[in-house]
Coordinates of C-alpha atoms and ligand atoms in Angstrom, one line a residue:
M1 CA -76.6 -15.7 106.2
F2 CA -76.8 -18.0 103.2
G3 CA -78.5 -21.2 103.9
L4 CA -78.2 -23.3 100.7
P5 CA -75.1 -25.5 100.6
R6 CA -72.7 -25.0 97.7
M7 CA -72.7 -28.6 96.4
M8 CA -70.0 -28.1 93.8
F9 CA -67.1 -27.4 96.1
T10 CA -64.9 -30.0 97.7
E11 CA -62.7 -29.7 100.7
E12 CA -59.7 -28.8 98.5
H13 CA -61.7 -25.9 97.0
E14 CA -62.5 -24.7 100.4
L15 CA -58.9 -24.8 101.5
F16 CA -58.0 -22.7 98.4
R17 CA -60.9 -20.3 99.3
Q18 CA -59.4 -19.8 102.7
S19 CA -56.0 -19.0 101.3
V20 CA -57.5 -16.5 98.9
R21 CA -59.5 -14.9 101.7
D22 CA -56.5 -14.6 103.9
F23 CA -54.5 -13.1 101.1
I24 CA -57.2 -10.5 100.3
A25 CA -57.5 -9.5 104.0
K26 CA -53.8 -8.9 104.2
E27 CA -52.8 -7.7 100.7
I28 CA -55.9 -6.1 99.1
T29 CA -58.5 -4.7 101.5
P30 CA -56.0 -2.5 103.5
F31 CA -54.8 -0.9 100.3
N32 CA -58.0 -0.3 98.4
D33 CA -58.6 3.3 99.6
E34 CA -55.1 4.3 98.6
W35 CA -55.5 2.5 95.2
E36 CA -58.8 4.4 94.7
K37 CA -57.0 7.7 95.2
N38 CA -54.2 6.6 92.8
K39 CA -56.8 5.4 90.2
M40 CA -55.0 2.1 90.0
V41 CA -53.9 -0.8 92.1
S42 CA -50.1 -1.1 92.8
R43 CA -47.8 -3.1 90.6
E44 CA -46.6 -4.7 93.8
S45 CA -50.0 -6.2 94.4
W46 CA -49.8 -7.9 91.0
L47 CA -46.4 -9.4 92.0
K48 CA -47.8 -10.6 95.3
L49 CA -50.7 -12.2 93.5
G50 CA -48.2 -13.9 91.3
E51 CA -46.0 -15.0 94.2
N52 CA -49.0 -16.6 95.9
G53 CA -50.0 -18.5 92.7
F54 CA -53.2 -16.6 92.1
L55 CA -52.6 -15.6 88.5
G56 CA -53.2 -17.8 85.5
I57 CA -53.7 -21.0 87.4
Q58 CA -55.0 -22.7 84.2
A59 CA -51.8 -22.3 82.3
P60 CA -49.6 -25.4 81.6
E61 CA -46.8 -26.1 84.0
D62 CA -44.1 -25.6 81.4
L63 CA -45.2 -22.0 81.1
G64 CA -45.2 -21.5 84.9
G65 CA -48.8 -22.3 85.6
M66 CA -50.5 -25.0 87.6
N67 CA -52.5 -26.6 84.8
I68 CA -55.7 -26.4 86.8
Q69 CA -58.5 -26.9 84.3
D70 CA -61.3 -26.5 86.9
F71 CA -63.0 -23.2 86.7
R72 CA -64.3 -23.6 90.2
Y73 CA -60.9 -22.3 91.4
N74 CA -61.1 -19.2 89.1
A75 CA -64.7 -18.7 90.4
I76 CA -63.5 -18.8 94.0
L77 CA -61.0 -16.0 93.3
I78 CA -63.6 -13.9 91.6
E79 CA -66.1 -14.5 94.4
E80 CA -63.7 -13.8 97.2
L81 CA -62.6 -10.6 95.5
G82 CA -66.2 -9.6 95.1
L83 CA -67.1 -10.4 98.7
S84 CA -64.3 -8.1 99.9
G85 CA -66.1 -5.2 98.2
C86 CA -62.9 -4.0 96.5
S87 CA -64.5 -3.7 93.1
G88 CA -61.4 -2.3 91.2
P89 CA -59.3 -5.4 92.1
A90 CA -62.3 -7.6 91.7
I91 CA -62.5 -6.6 88.0
G92 CA -58.9 -6.1 87.0
Y93 CA -57.2 -9.2 88.3
P94 CA -59.7 -11.7 86.9
L95 CA -59.7 -9.8 83.6
H96 CA -55.9 -10.6 83.3
S97 CA -56.2 -14.3 84.2
D98 CA -59.6 -15.3 82.9
I99 CA -60.1 -13.0 79.9
V100 CA -56.7 -11.9 78.5
M101 CA -54.7 -15.0 79.1
P102 CA -57.1 -17.4 77.4
Y103 CA -56.6 -15.5 74.1
I104 CA -52.8 -16.0 74.4
L105 CA -53.1 -19.6 75.6
H106 CA -55.6 -20.6 72.9
Y107 CA -54.4 -18.7 69.8
A108 CA -50.8 -17.4 70.2
T109 CA -47.7 -18.9 68.7
D110 CA -45.5 -21.0 71.0
E111 CA -42.9 -18.2 71.0
A112 CA -45.5 -15.6 72.1
K113 CA -46.8 -17.9 74.8
K114 CA -43.3 -18.4 76.1
K115 CA -42.6 -14.7 76.0
Y116 CA -45.8 -13.5 77.8
I117 CA -47.5 -16.3 79.8
P118 CA -44.7 -16.9 82.4
K119 CA -44.5 -13.1 83.1
M120 CA -48.2 -12.8 83.3
I121 CA -48.2 -15.6 85.9
T122 CA -45.6 -13.8 88.1
G123 CA -47.5 -10.5 87.7
E124 CA -44.5 -8.9 86.0
Y125 CA -46.7 -8.4 82.9
I126 CA -50.2 -7.1 83.2
G127 CA -52.7 -8.0 80.5
A128 CA -55.6 -6.0 78.9
V129 CA -57.9 -6.6 76.0
A130 CA -58.8 -3.7 73.7
M131 CA -61.8 -3.9 71.4
T132 CA -63.7 -0.7 72.0
E133 CA -63.0 2.5 70.1
P134 CA -64.4 6.0 70.4
G135 CA -66.7 5.2 67.4
A136 CA -67.2 1.5 67.9
G137 CA -68.5 -0.2 71.1
S138 CA -71.5 -2.4 70.7
D139 CA -71.0 -2.3 67.0
L140 CA -67.5 -3.8 67.0
Q141 CA -67.5 -4.3 63.3
G142 CA -67.3 -0.5 63.0
M143 CA -63.8 -0.5 64.4
R144 CA -61.2 1.5 62.5
T145 CA -57.8 0.6 64.0
S146 CA -56.0 -0.8 61.0
A147 CA -53.3 -3.3 60.6
E148 CA -51.5 -3.1 57.2
D149 CA -49.5 -6.1 56.1
K150 CA -45.9 -5.1 55.5
G151 CA -44.4 -8.5 54.8
D152 CA -42.7 -9.5 58.1
H153 CA -44.8 -7.2 60.2
Y154 CA -48.1 -5.3 60.5
L155 CA -48.3 -1.6 60.8
I156 CA -51.0 -0.6 63.3
N157 CA -52.7 2.8 63.4
G158 CA -55.7 3.8 65.5
S159 CA -56.9 4.0 69.1
K160 CA -58.9 2.2 71.7
T161 CA -60.8 3.5 74.6
F162 CA -62.2 2.5 78.0
I163 CA -59.5 -0.2 78.4
T164 CA -59.5 -2.0 81.8
N165 CA -56.0 -2.5 83.2
G166 CA -55.0 -0.1 80.3
Y167 CA -52.6 2.2 82.1
L168 CA -50.6 -0.5 83.7
S169 CA -50.8 -2.9 80.8
D170 CA -47.7 -4.6 79.5
V171 CA -49.3 -6.7 76.9
V172 CA -52.6 -6.0 75.2
V173 CA -54.8 -8.2 73.0
V174 CA -55.8 -5.7 70.4
A175 CA -58.7 -6.1 67.8
V176 CA -57.7 -4.6 64.5
K177 CA -59.0 -4.4 60.9
T178 CA -56.7 -6.4 58.6
D179 CA -59.1 -6.1 55.8
P180 CA -61.6 -3.2 56.1
S181 CA -63.6 -4.5 53.1
K182 CA -64.6 -7.7 54.8
G183 CA -66.6 -6.7 57.9
A184 CA -66.4 -9.2 60.7
K185 CA -64.1 -11.4 58.6
G186 CA -61.6 -8.5 58.3
I187 CA -61.0 -8.4 62.0
S188 CA -57.9 -9.9 63.5
L189 CA -56.4 -10.0 67.0
M190 CA -52.7 -9.2 67.8
L191 CA -50.5 -8.8 70.8
I192 CA -49.1 -5.4 71.4
D193 CA -46.3 -5.0 73.8
R194 CA -45.6 -2.0 76.1
D195 CA -42.1 -1.7 74.5
M196 CA -43.3 -1.3 70.9
A197 CA -42.5 2.1 69.5
G198 CA -45.6 4.2 68.7
F199 CA -47.8 2.6 71.4
S200 CA -48.9 5.1 74.1
K201 CA -51.5 5.4 76.8
G202 CA -53.8 8.1 78.1
K203 CA -54.2 8.9 81.7
P204 CA -56.7 6.8 83.8
F205 CA -60.2 8.2 83.3
E206 CA -62.2 9.9 86.0
K207 CA -65.0 7.4 86.3
V208 CA -68.2 7.3 88.3
G209 CA -67.0 4.2 90.1
L210 CA -64.3 1.5 89.9
H211 CA -61.9 4.1 91.1
A212 CA -59.0 1.7 91.7
Q213 CA -59.3 0.6 88.1
D214 CA -56.8 2.2 85.6
T215 CA -59.3 2.3 82.7
C216 CA -57.7 4.4 79.9
E217 CA -57.3 5.1 76.2
L218 CA -54.6 3.4 74.1
F219 CA -53.0 5.0 71.0
F220 CA -51.2 3.3 68.2
E221 CA -49.2 5.3 65.8
E222 CA -47.3 3.4 63.1
V223 CA -46.7 0.5 65.6
K224 CA -44.7 -2.3 64.0
V225 CA -46.1 -5.6 65.2
P226 CA -44.2 -8.7 64.2
K227 CA -46.2 -11.4 62.4
E228 CA -45.6 -13.8 65.3
N229 CA -47.8 -11.5 67.4
L230 CA -50.9 -12.3 65.3
L231 CA -53.3 -14.5 67.3
G232 CA -54.6 -17.5 65.3
K233 CA -55.4 -16.8 61.7
E234 CA -55.8 -13.4 60.0
G235 CA -59.5 -12.6 59.7
D236 CA -60.6 -14.9 62.4
G237 CA -60.5 -12.4 65.2
F238 CA -64.2 -11.8 65.5
K239 CA -64.8 -15.6 65.8
Y240 CA -62.2 -15.8 68.6
L241 CA -63.9 -12.8 70.4
M242 CA -67.3 -14.4 70.2
T243 CA -65.9 -17.7 71.6
E244 CA -63.9 -16.1 74.5
L245 CA -66.6 -13.6 75.4
A246 CA -68.7 -16.4 77.0
Q247 CA -66.1 -16.8 79.7
E248 CA -65.8 -13.0 80.1
R249 CA -69.6 -12.7 80.7
L250 CA -69.6 -15.6 83.2
V251 CA -66.8 -13.8 85.1
V252 CA -68.9 -10.6 85.2
A253 CA -71.9 -12.6 86.4
L254 CA -69.9 -14.2 89.2
A255 CA -68.5 -10.9 90.3
A256 CA -72.0 -9.4 90.2
V257 CA -73.4 -12.0 92.7
A258 CA -70.5 -11.7 95.0
L259 CA -70.6 -7.9 95.1
G260 CA -74.3 -8.1 95.7
E261 CA -73.7 -10.4 98.7
Y262 CA -71.1 -8.0 100.0
M263 CA -73.6 -5.1 99.9
L264 CA -76.3 -7.2 101.5
E265 CA -73.9 -8.2 104.4
E266 CA -72.9 -4.6 104.9
T267 CA -76.6 -3.6 105.0
V268 CA -77.6 -6.4 107.4
N269 CA -74.9 -5.2 109.8
Y270 CA -75.9 -1.5 109.4
V271 CA -79.6 -2.0 110.0
K272 CA -79.0 -3.9 113.2
E273 CA -76.9 -1.0 114.6
R274 CA -78.9 2.0 113.4
K275 CA -81.9 3.3 115.4
A276 CA -84.9 5.3 114.4
F277 CA -88.2 5.9 116.4
N278 CA -86.5 4.1 119.3
K279 CA -86.2 0.9 117.3
S280 CA -83.4 -0.8 115.3
L281 CA -84.0 -0.3 111.6
S282 CA -84.0 -4.1 111.4
E283 CA -87.3 -4.1 113.3
F284 CA -89.2 -2.3 110.5
Q285 CA -91.2 -4.6 108.3
N286 CA -90.0 -2.8 105.2
T287 CA -86.3 -3.4 106.2
R288 CA -87.0 -7.1 106.9
F289 CA -88.8 -7.6 103.7
K290 CA -86.2 -5.9 101.5
L291 CA -83.5 -7.9 103.1
A292 CA -85.5 -11.1 102.7
E293 CA -86.2 -10.3 99.0
M294 CA -82.5 -9.6 98.3
T295 CA -81.3 -12.7 100.2
A296 CA -83.8 -14.9 98.2
A297 CA -82.7 -13.4 94.9
L298 CA -79.0 -13.6 95.6
E299 CA -79.2 -17.1 96.8
Q300 CA -81.0 -18.1 93.7
G301 CA -78.4 -16.2 91.6
R302 CA -75.6 -17.9 93.4
I303 CA -76.9 -21.4 92.8
Y304 CA -77.6 -20.5 89.1
C305 CA -74.0 -19.3 88.7
D306 CA -72.7 -22.5 90.4
Q307 CA -74.6 -24.5 87.8
L308 CA -73.1 -22.4 85.0
V309 CA -69.6 -22.8 86.3
M310 CA -70.0 -26.6 86.2
L311 CA -71.5 -26.3 82.7
H312 CA -68.4 -24.3 81.7
N313 CA -66.2 -26.9 83.2
E314 CA -67.8 -29.4 80.8
K315 CA -67.4 -26.9 77.9
K316 CA -71.1 -26.6 77.5
L317 CA -71.7 -23.0 78.4
D318 CA -72.8 -21.4 75.1
P319 CA -72.7 -17.6 74.3
A320 CA -76.5 -17.2 74.9
M321 CA -76.3 -18.8 78.3
A322 CA -73.3 -16.6 79.3
S323 CA -75.2 -13.6 78.1
A324 CA -78.3 -14.5 80.1
A325 CA -76.1 -14.9 83.2
K326 CA -74.4 -11.5 82.7
Y327 CA -77.7 -9.8 82.0
N328 CA -79.5 -11.4 85.0
M329 CA -76.8 -11.1 87.6
T330 CA -75.8 -7.5 86.8
E331 CA -79.4 -6.3 86.8
L332 CA -79.7 -8.0 90.2
Q333 CA -76.5 -6.4 91.4
C334 CA -77.7 -2.9 90.5
K335 CA -81.1 -3.5 92.1
V336 CA -79.4 -4.7 95.3
A337 CA -77.1 -1.7 95.2
D338 CA -80.1 0.7 95.0
E339 CA -82.0 -1.0 97.9
C340 CA -78.9 -1.2 100.1
V341 CA -78.2 2.5 99.6
Q342 CA -81.8 3.2 100.5
L343 CA -81.6 1.2 103.7
H344 CA -78.5 3.1 104.7
G345 CA -80.4 6.5 104.4
G346 CA -78.0 9.4 103.9
Y347 CA -75.0 7.4 105.0
G348 CA -75.5 5.2 101.9
Y349 CA -74.6 8.2 99.8
M350 CA -71.3 8.8 101.6
W351 CA -68.1 7.6 99.9
E352 CA -66.7 6.2 103.2
Y353 CA -69.5 3.7 103.3
G354 CA -68.9 0.4 101.4
V355 CA -72.4 0.4 99.9
A356 CA -71.9 3.9 98.4
R357 CA -68.8 2.7 96.6
A358 CA -70.5 -0.5 95.6
Y359 CA -73.4 1.4 94.2
A360 CA -71.2 3.5 92.0
D361 CA -69.1 0.5 91.0
A362 CA -72.1 -1.6 90.1
R363 CA -73.5 0.5 87.4
V364 CA -70.9 -0.2 84.7
Q365 CA -71.5 -3.9 85.0
R366 CA -74.6 -3.5 82.8
I367 CA -72.5 -1.7 80.2
Y368 CA -69.2 -3.4 79.7
A369 CA -68.4 -6.9 78.4
G370 CA -71.3 -6.2 76.0
T371 CA -74.2 -4.0 77.2
N372 CA -77.2 -5.7 78.6
E373 CA -79.2 -4.7 75.5
I374 CA -76.7 -6.6 73.4
M375 CA -77.0 -9.6 75.9
K376 CA -80.7 -9.6 75.2
E377 CA -80.1 -9.6 71.4
L378 CA -77.8 -12.6 71.8
I379 CA -80.4 -14.5 73.9
A380 CA -83.2 -13.6 71.4
R381 CA -81.0 -14.8 68.5
K382 CA -80.7 -18.2 70.1
I383 CA -84.4 -18.7 70.9
L384 CA -85.6 -17.4 67.6
K385 CA -83.1 -19.4 65.5
Ligands
FAD1 C1 -65.2 1.1 83.1 C2 -65.2 0.5 81.7 C3 -64.3 -0.6 81.4 C4 -64.3 -1.1 80.1 N1 -63.3 -2.0 79.8 C5 -63.2 -2.4 78.5 C6 -62.1 -3.2 78.1 O1 -61.3 -3.7 78.9 N2 -61.9 -3.5 76.8 C7 -62.8 -3.1 75.8 O2 -62.6 -3.4 74.7 N3 -63.8 -2.3 76.2 C8 -64.1 -1.9 77.5 N4 -65.1 -1.1 77.8 C9 -66.0 -0.7 76.8 C10 -67.4 -1.3 76.8 O3 -67.4 -2.7 76.5 C11 -68.3 -0.5 75.9 O4 -68.5 0.8 76.6 C12 -69.6 -1.1 75.7 O5 -69.5 -2.3 74.8 C13 -70.7 -0.2 75.0 O6 -70.1 0.5 73.9 P1 -70.3 2.0 73.8 O7 -69.8 2.6 75.0 O8 -69.7 2.5 72.5 O9 -71.8 2.3 73.7 P2 -72.8 2.2 72.4 O10 -72.4 1.0 71.7 O11 -72.7 3.5 71.7 O12 -74.2 2.0 73.1 C14 -75.0 3.1 73.6 C15 -76.4 2.5 74.0 O13 -77.0 2.0 72.8 C16 -77.4 0.7 73.0 N5 -77.3 -0.1 71.7 C17 -76.2 -0.2 70.9 N6 -76.5 -1.0 69.9 C18 -77.7 -1.6 70.2 C19 -78.5 -2.6 69.5 N7 -78.1 -3.2 68.4 N8 -79.7 -2.8 70.0 C20 -80.1 -2.2 71.2 N9 -79.4 -1.3 71.8 C21 -78.2 -1.0 71.3 C22 -76.4 0.2 74.0 O14 -77.0 -1.0 74.7 C23 -76.3 1.4 74.9 O15 -77.4 1.4 75.8 C24 -65.2 -0.6 79.1 C25 -66.1 0.4 79.4 C26 -66.1 0.9 80.7 C27 -67.1 2.0 81.0

């Protein structure tokens, strides 16, 4: 359906893509309905991803990774998960590898890396990142979870909400206030382990979409966190977040295009089959034009994202560019979702149809990883500098 060649992929990338696609068809798609009912993917699926080498491919070999510093491979995984239409897995697995692991790889002590990275690569440990609090989402500086310096450890008190992979999480990168008087400079990041006393989790939320995602609250009551679990330097947490969020936003943009393509393909198949007024829906000019518009927009989005992946490989993707990608592609995904539901008629509103789920799943993409209003702020900041 898509005509433009993907110039950035080599034969090796395509072989990798095929292995990912085969894995998804066997180990993910058949289980997605069950996972949606359970409000989470299975732990076993994480182990299978690990066995097949699909977690943390960028990690160094001495920590169990493959040392692949080529984000095209990560992009292929994100894309193939998106194309499968299994949105819960498409968000949760990349969050672990491409969003949580970089914090540990870039800022953790050697001991912490040795403790967590190998287990995150095998899928024995599932990662999450916890910034949002009931009273602090867009305005992260308003967070209240505190970390009191007690000499050889910090004492953590507070809570986080809406945490992706939260319920199954074994290690969480948590943003805390080490000095409430210093605003952004009083924020630090630390690793909190499932086994630490005083750390507990809420039940997975009842969400509008992403039903296979175990999004939940996390609670910290007098949790003793050893000093080795501090990421980087005390007070530099906000800086690290701003650095790493660029990759997070690129990941969301990549997933958005792929999920858009999934919906379009479902819709193309549907309109060819469905008849009205003795015609196939695909014969109505409105249907043809809507499909053409979506194809043109998604194709443009795909090539734009390819360009950003290559820029990211060269370490030239700045926060404003990543924000623009997240904003652009998630708005497109939601527009495509709405049009695809419309072209399905009433069936587009039935949960058993892929587009109905994809429609519900799409909406949050404009909210998390920084709302699209915040994305526009970040873009405006750069152009008005
Ligand atoms: C399913 C799901 C998964 C999530 N996963 C995670 C996760 O893994 N880790 C994590 O830390 N968080 C996660 N989040 C939280 C998410 O990042 C926040 O919900 C988001 O940042 C918005 O914060 P908020 O909900 O407090 O909304 P608010 O910040 O209260 O925003 C409400 C509205 O006000 C607007 N607004 C706020 N400030 C401004 C401004 N300065 N200018 C213009 N408009 C503004 C917003 O754009 C929005 O429209 C998740 C959320 C959901 C729903």
